[in-house]
């Protein structure tokens, strides 16, 4: 049982087959190479979803821009809160472990990143802004029809413009998609999450 | 009440502001122009989500390829079944009315398109293949963690390759995102849906 | 698949057997004849539930009075809102398609009838009175124990007398029954719904 | 608090006003008189729902025939099982207490009547026939869309004809309506239930 | 079917085997003897859970102190309200029947005890204090994560100290455990409940 | 925000007041001292629940025996699986973080402990025995009424005696209680969880 954790072959990181890197479209190979440069290793999620070929490359283009620390309308920490809470509410183990780390870095507090990835509701230290964003992510992820005019008004009271509000909607909705990929494929968490 | 339906101004098609066409990034303007050529009018959904700017343009690139009748691994009717059932299960009124029409066309049977958009479960005439795809779309949309190995085996027994299975996952997941946009914005159904 | 839609035999409109008209109790035959005069055809629902014989005749007597445009305490459009929203919340495909039409006629706006039959929550044009009645129908249909004193106060503030409030309860509750008949029998939607 | 239980005025048996007997339509007065002859007192439910006037009289005509021990296709005990379990699943306190008694009488075992009114699932002594009927009542009451062909086949295997199956559907559905009346009105349980 | 009710053997009071009294640890035998002295008979629940040996003895020590009429911080009737509502919300038939009786005695009103054991929400006569305690028991039993600071503030406004609030939490939580024992074992209600 | 994490005062580890150690009953002080000897520090949970005084001491006596690595009928790793999955299903952040660690130690694999604390369903490496125990813990924690005879048979097929099955029930049920304490109090995770 535990041996497989030490030397995983490509096939056990996913419920579907995992194509070799050199079978992939050029755009997808470049995205993977960029992630490897950034992280120092190739995360399992991008290997696993590469079975989607050109569709996956187009999705990555969409997603990676939303999570770029150096662009975007909303502060990076806001977008990481939205990504992390969406992943928790959608029930994606891989993404919770992954974003516990990246949110921890964005907040400069790894304990907080981990606790929010478990359940933001029990984190009394959460700032009011982050609590509102987290609640919005939870509602739009799980009960989108319940988002009402008052929820939008609350976001505007935080100072968000309509463009920023819709960027938040994009982050949450991109994780509605990405979490379904990772849950469906049962992607094995990266060894690097546990260091 | 009904007057607003006759001459809607731009602002009432969405809960957020709707940018003028000439304020939009070039890529988004081209996508809108292509939709107008194809349909004979600009659908409300693309006007409403254009508040997302470049993010929206990237999402459209991803989504429109998944719904292209002339490309894709799975037959177009399969992808329309997945899109329609996902929209129904996610509770998106706009998308149900929209895909009732496009699914009806794909099936060559508008009654069936409408009935599936209401609830595929009560459509006894559904083919076995379409029923399995519909059930998969419903489960991955609403309870993704419940998709088990037997569900994947069932798709493989229909003859789907792993690439085709993941294309189905992409269609369902792109609607997990798109439905959340349209529900969040409460996009008003196009007048053209009712002709 | 589509052939069956063109020339349905009696048996495929229901999961139970459908008695011949001349086997039915006289009262039920008269109710069916009256519906045929009114609509120009015999709707599938009344054929399908006629397997209940005298019980069904007694239920029809109860139901048809509640939906009579020319009697009743509440305006007919109010009662059609209650019937349509109850049918949607109970998940009855046949009744949603049926009442999308009759509500559309009652409102003089078929688009609105269809949209309310899909989901009243996303219809921003709904009047305040109709929104309150729709919310009451949804709650009493699905979570009756959650109806509280404040809900009753809200109906009284619309000017409803206790007799009128209980007529609304009768309409909603008669559809709690009627929808269960039609869902149980999987009654095939009438061809006439699609013209 | 407890004083009100000893000498309740008419108004506290219901959340809506309770009309005087002599204000009621003749048919309703006769139904109430017949119940009084049968039970030795006028039960609160029929006083409370009499605010519905002629609608209520028509409903009673429908309901009372379904529960008549001396007519009906299905044995009376079967119909009482269906009524009791539906009332429990719909969450109606008044009806559970009421049918705990009448079911107990029908079964000749008041302990069993009470236990089924609490939760049939924990009553291991339930006969196989009654367990199947109880399960059917629970499903059609709460998740009607989940009733599938196998459920119908199971009822047929018990020997039920299609007419008998639909009588069962009528009993369950009439309680979908009646329970909503009683829950909505918060009818106070009769003192006689506790003797 | 009914014969088994008249002369139950030890084995049919539980889904697991029921040890003989003389096989039990001394502490458990003493607890059982004390219950027999108090009630005049040995209740089925304590026989059924005695399969847990020393674990069960330790649990009983914890539970019985919480329900001791002659000790505790909160009035005994408060603790019985908490126990009864928790049992109802957790869906334990045995415990509802059992505490309908003991709550009835604590309140000096057996009708009220029974009605609260069915559903406290429909008991309009409930005092404000008991309604708040009942609502707290229901929420902590079924949706513990929803208990918020306002719920705690409401308990404090009733005059409860923090020690008393946590005694309430202990009562509710001990029934989260005890109800699971009894539901799991499907303990047969005592004949004495029906006298 | 983060400062509070560095030097927490006693009061912010809980929503209720936290008594000084020397105010506590002797039995509780001894339990706390034993935990400090074992762990090298006093965990927040035991400080927080000490507001329950003698009730809490009795609960601890019950709980700590169930989790003793050196006693118990079931292997310690089995009991840690039950405790961890129950905590996850009940939604207790503190307990998930706590038992991620202790389960990791029991399994000799901290990655696996953490992944099971997130969601056992996505851990494909789980042994068949642990998967069955985890599924049982999830069902008894959240939907106890759904545990059926087949679930008990499955446990017996693993070789569990009735005494061992009920020990499993005790572990799961003790966490139904303990998780409610910790969720209610919003106990702050120990700093030591993050090393």
Coordinates of C-alpha atoms in Angstrom, one line a residue, chain A residues 136 138-149 151-152, chain B residues 15 87 89-93 176 179-186, chain C residues 119-124 131:
Chain A
X136 CA -19.5 34.2 -1.5
X138 CA -19.1 28.8 -0.8
X139 CA -22.6 30.0 -1.9
X140 CA -21.8 30.3 -5.6
X141 CA -20.0 27.0 -5.6
X142 CA -22.7 24.9 -3.9
X143 CA -26.0 26.8 -4.1
X144 CA -25.6 29.3 -7.0
X145 CA -29.3 30.0 -7.1
X146 CA -29.2 31.4 -3.6
X147 CA -26.9 34.3 -4.4
X148 CA -29.2 37.3 -4.1
X149 CA -29.0 41.1 -4.7
X151 CA -24.8 39.4 -1.7
X152 CA -23.8 41.6 -4.6
Chain B
X15 CA -27.4 42.1 -12.5
X87 CA -27.7 23.3 -17.2
X89 CA -29.2 20.1 -12.9
X90 CA -27.4 23.3 -12.1
X91 CA -30.7 25.2 -12.2
X92 CA -29.8 27.7 -15.0
X93 CA -33.1 29.0 -16.6
X176 CA -20.5 24.1 -14.2
X179 CA -24.2 28.1 -15.6
X180 CA -22.7 29.9 -12.6
X181 CA -22.0 33.0 -14.7
X182 CA -25.6 33.1 -16.1
X183 CA -27.3 32.3 -12.8
X184 CA -25.2 34.8 -10.9
X185 CA -26.0 37.6 -13.5
X186 CA -29.6 36.5 -13.8
Chain C
X119 CA -37.9 28.8 -12.3
X120 CA -39.7 31.8 -10.9
X121 CA -36.7 32.8 -8.8
X122 CA -34.8 34.0 -11.9
X123 CA -37.7 36.1 -13.3
X124 CA -36.9 39.6 -12.1
X131 CA -43.3 36.7 -6.1

